[in-house]
XYZ file of C-alpha atoms in Angstrom:
212
model
C -101.149 -34.932 16.851
C -103.968 -35.674 19.288
C -103.847 -34.560 22.910
C -103.493 -38.125 24.224
C -100.437 -38.617 21.978
C -98.775 -35.399 23.168
C -99.538 -36.336 26.777
C -98.111 -39.808 26.233
C -94.858 -38.498 24.756
C -94.388 -36.118 27.685
C -95.237 -38.895 30.129
C -92.753 -41.285 28.454
C -89.995 -38.664 28.558
C -90.722 -37.864 32.200
C -90.471 -41.549 33.152
C -87.261 -41.974 31.132
C -89.051 -44.497 28.919
C -88.322 -42.328 25.874
C -84.751 -41.084 25.817
C -82.583 -39.241 23.318
C -78.874 -39.664 22.747
C -76.891 -42.471 21.136
C -78.094 -46.048 21.492
C -76.918 -49.260 19.822
C -79.938 -51.368 18.876
C -80.063 -55.152 18.636
C -79.930 -54.702 14.856
C -76.579 -52.931 15.202
C -77.998 -49.586 14.125
C -77.039 -46.492 16.114
C -80.318 -44.841 17.063
C -80.698 -41.263 18.356
C -83.589 -42.347 20.565
C -84.609 -45.334 22.675
C -87.951 -46.507 24.037
C -88.063 -48.899 26.994
C -91.650 -49.622 28.044
C -90.359 -51.765 30.921
C -89.693 -48.544 32.826
C -93.443 -48.006 33.179
C -93.229 -49.824 36.495
C -95.455 -48.135 39.080
C -99.175 -48.203 39.674
C -99.521 -44.631 38.442
C -97.486 -45.478 35.335
C -99.862 -48.317 34.490
C -102.878 -46.085 35.120
C -101.674 -43.444 32.657
C -100.468 -46.065 30.190
C -103.828 -47.827 30.228
C -105.623 -44.552 29.515
C -103.361 -43.938 26.515
C -104.034 -47.434 25.159
C -107.772 -46.950 25.663
C -107.672 -43.575 23.874
C -105.823 -45.141 20.941
C -108.413 -47.920 20.726
C -111.315 -45.503 20.743
C -109.628 -43.315 18.142
C -108.888 -46.272 15.863
C -112.486 -47.545 15.682
C -111.154 -51.124 15.650
C -113.844 -53.794 15.504
C -113.071 -56.360 18.208
C -114.802 -58.577 20.757
C -112.052 -59.405 23.255
C -108.613 -58.154 24.312
C -105.667 -60.544 24.383
C -102.296 -59.973 26.069
C -99.445 -62.262 24.974
C -97.208 -63.473 27.804
C -95.422 -61.860 29.393
C -95.434 -58.122 28.772
C -98.859 -58.193 27.183
C -100.504 -59.604 30.312
C -100.530 -56.438 32.478
C -101.096 -54.269 29.402
C -104.258 -56.129 28.388
C -105.473 -56.220 31.983
C -105.138 -52.502 32.727
C -106.404 -51.501 29.278
C -109.561 -53.536 29.839
C -110.012 -51.675 33.135
C -109.515 -48.271 31.482
C -112.015 -49.129 28.760
C -114.551 -50.294 31.351
C -114.141 -47.066 33.307
C -114.973 -45.212 30.084
C -118.115 -47.317 29.612
C -116.724 -49.919 27.204
C -116.722 -53.210 29.092
C -114.759 -55.830 27.124
C -113.575 -59.315 28.145
C -109.849 -60.013 28.206
C -107.548 -63.019 28.257
C -103.869 -63.909 28.229
C -101.803 -67.029 27.716
C -99.462 -69.047 29.856
C -96.081 -69.958 28.434
C -96.690 -73.557 29.506
C -99.991 -75.404 29.677
C -101.407 -76.057 33.136
C -102.221 -79.743 33.667
C -104.253 -79.318 36.869
C -107.107 -77.137 38.078
C -108.836 -75.529 35.111
C -105.953 -76.614 32.858
C -105.088 -75.208 29.460
C -102.906 -72.295 28.412
C -105.490 -69.477 28.249
C -106.455 -67.500 31.352
C -109.485 -65.222 31.442
C -112.352 -65.064 28.989
C -112.601 -67.611 26.142
C -110.981 -66.534 22.898
C -114.054 -66.053 20.734
C -114.842 -63.789 17.810
C -112.471 -60.987 16.855
C -109.432 -60.658 19.110
C -107.435 -57.453 19.662
C -103.816 -58.165 20.632
C -102.133 -55.661 22.972
C -98.367 -55.479 23.452
C -95.669 -52.855 24.036
C -93.741 -52.847 20.754
C -93.189 -54.985 17.668
C -89.516 -55.626 17.007
C -89.230 -58.713 14.828
C -92.914 -59.638 14.953
C -92.242 -63.076 16.462
C -94.395 -62.590 19.564
C -97.311 -61.303 17.483
C -97.099 -64.263 15.107
C -97.178 -66.609 18.113
C -100.218 -64.763 19.496
C -102.029 -65.039 16.162
C -101.339 -68.782 16.090
C -102.841 -69.120 19.591
C -105.911 -67.176 18.466
C -106.363 -69.344 15.376
C -105.975 -72.527 17.429
C -108.822 -71.309 19.654
C -111.046 -70.880 16.592
C -111.034 -67.076 16.808
C -109.778 -64.396 14.430
C -107.252 -61.607 15.054
C -108.868 -58.176 14.738
C -105.698 -56.121 14.990
C -102.704 -55.271 17.140
C -102.254 -52.310 19.481
C -98.774 -51.239 20.592
C -97.290 -48.243 22.385
C -94.729 -47.082 19.790
C -94.307 -47.621 16.067
C -90.664 -46.861 15.199
C -91.736 -46.690 11.531
C -88.415 -48.277 10.684
C -87.620 -50.831 8.009
C -86.192 -54.204 8.957
C -83.806 -56.213 6.803
C -85.942 -55.513 3.738
C -87.979 -52.505 2.643
C -90.847 -53.161 5.066
C -90.995 -52.665 8.823
C -91.900 -55.575 11.088
C -95.290 -53.916 11.548
C -95.904 -53.671 7.817
C -94.911 -57.324 7.451
C -97.479 -58.340 10.085
C -100.166 -56.219 8.405
C -99.350 -57.662 5.000
C -99.055 -61.287 6.093
C -102.195 -61.430 8.223
C -104.318 -58.673 6.718
C -104.927 -56.937 10.053
C -104.248 -53.356 11.174
C -101.499 -52.495 13.639
C -102.362 -49.381 15.659
C -99.970 -47.493 17.930
C -100.400 -44.851 20.613
C -97.610 -42.901 18.934
C -95.291 -43.314 15.975
C -91.931 -41.789 15.198
C -93.743 -39.085 13.221
C -95.421 -37.814 16.407
C -92.162 -38.023 18.372
C -90.329 -36.040 15.709
C -93.117 -33.476 15.518
C -93.031 -33.022 19.294
C -89.260 -32.589 19.660
C -89.088 -30.327 16.590
C -91.531 -27.920 18.260
C -89.882 -28.093 21.676
C -86.666 -26.037 22.036
C -85.452 -28.278 24.852
C -85.063 -31.131 22.348
C -83.903 -29.117 19.343
C -80.444 -30.704 19.406
C -82.004 -34.149 18.974
C -84.510 -33.281 16.241
C -81.889 -33.175 13.473
C -80.423 -36.527 14.505
C -83.851 -38.187 14.593
C -84.688 -36.655 11.200
C -81.487 -38.053 9.660
C -82.189 -41.463 11.176
C -85.723 -41.385 9.787
C -84.367 -40.510 6.335
C -81.951 -43.456 6.490
C -84.158 -46.172 7.965
C -87.740 -44.903 7.845
C -90.603 -46.574 5.976
């Protein structure tokens, strides 16, 4: 585990974004942990979150020309990540989409830099993959190519079949999906931390049942 991943897990726990207990997911599964990125909701939260995204990008060595944030959650994520990258000396253009096309002013559905070249999509999580597929369609319509996807957490959990939603996206579009952390890092962290020992066994069992 890299330092930025350990720091991110501790930050997510502190902000109650990452919680342990008993949670019923939309799929009906009973999960021993829950991740709600919507609770990153202060200026300082976004600052630390953007630094974690930027660290994950730099670590991944992804080849991209522009950052794209799908509406709505991806908009602030792409914006602050572009700022964090620029502060580190990597100045990249960014863009996001409107849900509805604007028929006055500059018009169109894309705000920010033109979607050209290789586009890195930034979002919080991939659940069913629907939002990412929509983003890829927008990118293709603009004549650009998706370079990859960056998310905060990879649950490393299979969907209805043997693959996770992330693996399905990677397989269907032939692009990498990179995360700040995955369940492996979460499990490693809580297994080493006595304060979370009671949850480590439950997360391990869940991983054995639903992991990919």
